[in-house]
Coordinates of C-alpha atoms in Angstrom, one line a residue:
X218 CA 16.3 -15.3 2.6
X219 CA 14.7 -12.0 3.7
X220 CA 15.3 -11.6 7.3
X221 CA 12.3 -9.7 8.7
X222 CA 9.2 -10.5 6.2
X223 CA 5.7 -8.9 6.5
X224 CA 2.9 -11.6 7.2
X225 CA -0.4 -10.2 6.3
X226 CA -3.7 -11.7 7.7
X227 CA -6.6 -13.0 5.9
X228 CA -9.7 -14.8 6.5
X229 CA -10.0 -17.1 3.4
X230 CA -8.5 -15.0 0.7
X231 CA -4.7 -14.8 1.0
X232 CA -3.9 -16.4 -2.6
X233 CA -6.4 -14.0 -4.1
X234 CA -5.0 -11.4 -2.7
X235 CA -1.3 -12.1 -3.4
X236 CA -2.1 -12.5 -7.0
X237 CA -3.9 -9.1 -6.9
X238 CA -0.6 -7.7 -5.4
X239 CA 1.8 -9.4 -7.8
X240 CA -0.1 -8.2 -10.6
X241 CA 0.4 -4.2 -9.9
X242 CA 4.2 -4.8 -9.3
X243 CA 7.1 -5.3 -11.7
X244 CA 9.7 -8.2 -10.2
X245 CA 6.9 -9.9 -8.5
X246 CA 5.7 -13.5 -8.0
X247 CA 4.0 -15.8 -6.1
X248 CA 7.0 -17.9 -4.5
X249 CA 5.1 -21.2 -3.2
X250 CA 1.4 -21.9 -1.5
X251 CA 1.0 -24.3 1.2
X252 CA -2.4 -25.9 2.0
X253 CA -3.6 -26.9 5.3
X254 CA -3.0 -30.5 5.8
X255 CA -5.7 -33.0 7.7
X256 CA -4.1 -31.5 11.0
X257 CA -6.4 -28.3 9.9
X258 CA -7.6 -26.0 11.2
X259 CA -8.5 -25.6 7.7
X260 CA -9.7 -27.5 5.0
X261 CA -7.4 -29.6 4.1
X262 CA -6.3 -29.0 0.5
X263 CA -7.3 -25.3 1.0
X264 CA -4.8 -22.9 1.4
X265 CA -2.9 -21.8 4.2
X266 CA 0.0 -19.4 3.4
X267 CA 1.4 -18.0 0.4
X268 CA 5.1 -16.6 -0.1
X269 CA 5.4 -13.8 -2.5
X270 CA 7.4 -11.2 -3.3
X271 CA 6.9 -7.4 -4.1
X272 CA 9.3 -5.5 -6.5
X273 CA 12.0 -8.1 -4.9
X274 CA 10.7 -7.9 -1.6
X275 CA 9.2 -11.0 0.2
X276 CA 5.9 -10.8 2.0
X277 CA 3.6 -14.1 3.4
X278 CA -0.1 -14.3 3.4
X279 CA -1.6 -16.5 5.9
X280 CA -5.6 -17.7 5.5
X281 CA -6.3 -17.9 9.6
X282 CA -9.4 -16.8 9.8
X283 CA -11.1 -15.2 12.4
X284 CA -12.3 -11.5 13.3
X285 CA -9.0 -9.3 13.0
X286 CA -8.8 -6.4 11.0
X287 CA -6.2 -4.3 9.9
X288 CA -5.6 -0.7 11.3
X289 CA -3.7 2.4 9.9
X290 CA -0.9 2.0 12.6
X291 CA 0.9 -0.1 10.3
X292 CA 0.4 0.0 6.3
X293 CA 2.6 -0.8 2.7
X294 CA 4.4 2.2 2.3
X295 CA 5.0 2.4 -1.7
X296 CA 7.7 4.8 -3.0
X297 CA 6.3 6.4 -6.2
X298 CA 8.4 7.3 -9.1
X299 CA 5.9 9.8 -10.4
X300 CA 2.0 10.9 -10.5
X301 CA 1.6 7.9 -13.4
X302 CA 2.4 5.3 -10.8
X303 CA 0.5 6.9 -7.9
X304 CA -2.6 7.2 -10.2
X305 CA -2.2 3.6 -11.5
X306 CA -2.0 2.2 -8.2
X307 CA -4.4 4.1 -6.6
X308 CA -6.8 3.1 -9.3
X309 CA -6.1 -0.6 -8.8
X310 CA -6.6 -0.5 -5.1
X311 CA -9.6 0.9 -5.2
X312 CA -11.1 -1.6 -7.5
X313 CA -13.7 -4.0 -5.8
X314 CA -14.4 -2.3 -2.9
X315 CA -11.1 -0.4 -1.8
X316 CA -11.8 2.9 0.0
X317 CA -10.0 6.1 0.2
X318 CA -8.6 7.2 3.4
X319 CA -6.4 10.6 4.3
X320 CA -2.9 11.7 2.8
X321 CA -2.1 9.1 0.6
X322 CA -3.5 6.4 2.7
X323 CA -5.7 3.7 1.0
X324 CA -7.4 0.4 2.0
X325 CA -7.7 -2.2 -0.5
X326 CA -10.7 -4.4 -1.0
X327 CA -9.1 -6.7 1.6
X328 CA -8.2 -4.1 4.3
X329 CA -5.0 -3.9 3.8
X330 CA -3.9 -0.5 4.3
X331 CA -1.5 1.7 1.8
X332 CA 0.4 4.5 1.8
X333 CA 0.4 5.6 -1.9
X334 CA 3.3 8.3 -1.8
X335 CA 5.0 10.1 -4.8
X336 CA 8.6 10.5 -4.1
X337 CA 8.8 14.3 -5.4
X338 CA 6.2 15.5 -2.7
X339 CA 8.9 15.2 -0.3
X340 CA 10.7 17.6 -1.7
X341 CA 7.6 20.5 -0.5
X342 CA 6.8 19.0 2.4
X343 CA 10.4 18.8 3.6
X344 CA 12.0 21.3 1.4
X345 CA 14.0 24.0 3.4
X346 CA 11.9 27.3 2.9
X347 CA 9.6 26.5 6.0
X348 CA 6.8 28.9 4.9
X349 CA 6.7 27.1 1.1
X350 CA 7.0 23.5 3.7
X351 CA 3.7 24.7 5.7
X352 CA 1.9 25.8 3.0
X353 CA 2.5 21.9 0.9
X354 CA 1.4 20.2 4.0
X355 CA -1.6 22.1 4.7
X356 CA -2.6 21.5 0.8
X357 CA -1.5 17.9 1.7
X358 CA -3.8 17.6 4.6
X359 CA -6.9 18.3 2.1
X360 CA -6.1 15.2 0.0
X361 CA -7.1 11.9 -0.1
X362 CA -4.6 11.1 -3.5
X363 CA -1.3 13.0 -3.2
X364 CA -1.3 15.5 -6.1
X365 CA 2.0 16.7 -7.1
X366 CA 0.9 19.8 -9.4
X367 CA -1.0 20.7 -6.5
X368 CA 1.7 20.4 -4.2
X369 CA 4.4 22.1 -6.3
X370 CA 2.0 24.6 -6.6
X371 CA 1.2 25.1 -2.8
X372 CA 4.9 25.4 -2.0
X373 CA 5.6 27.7 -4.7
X374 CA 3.0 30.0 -3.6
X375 CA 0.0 29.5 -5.7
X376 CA -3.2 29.3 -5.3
X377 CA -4.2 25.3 -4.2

């Protein structure tokens, strides 16, 4: 068992949404749902939380209602092997509703806040020639999906 798991809020549609999730990830899967029982506060029958996992890693999504939203102080950071990945997901987040946000940040059609980042930008916007470094994260500051080419390009010198 996971020690420290992410619990992720939702009003009513916390199955839906962990289904949606499963589907963009490779070794994922909905572990087990639990429905309310007659004790409530929910309908009993409905659900109440489902365990899943991400790429291996084990999340919950708990249907408790109310008014609380998500912010950008905390988000799913994803790790991207390449542009492919970062352009598939970003696609599939924004489906239904999902909006862009700032530097690789996302909400999906729930709220749930992403970080869609491709592993190689680190390399300009940590890379040792501090000119080439400011120059990638100013282009970086100017996008709402991180662009590699344009990134590469920014640190090498080129025109963005």
């Amino acid at each position: 068992m996971q020690k420290i798991v992410t619990n992720l809020w939702f009003d009513t549609e916390a199955e839906e949404a962990a289904q949606f999730y499963c589907s963009l990830f490779e070794d994922s899967k909905i572990i087990e749902i639990q429905p309310y029982t007659e004790a409530g506060p929910g309908e009993a029958g409905s659900t109440l939380l489902v365990e899943f996992q991400l790429n291996g890693q084990q999340f919950t999504a708990i249907n408790g209602g109310g008014d609380f939203h998500y912010t950008h102080a905390m988000s799913l950071l994803v790790n991207c092997d390449d542009q492919e990945e970062v352009d598939r997901l970003w696609a599939a987040l924004l489906t239904d509703g999902g909006q862009e946000v700032q530097c690789g940040w996302i909400n999906d059609k729930y709220g749930v806040p992403w970080q869609i980042f491709p592993v190689e930008a680190t390399e300009f916007i940590a890379g040792p020639d501090r000119e080439a470094r400011t120059r990638a994260t100013r282009a970086l500051y100017t996008m709402k999906k991180i662009e590699v080419a344009k990134l590469r390009d920014a640190y090498a010198g080129k025109t963005v």
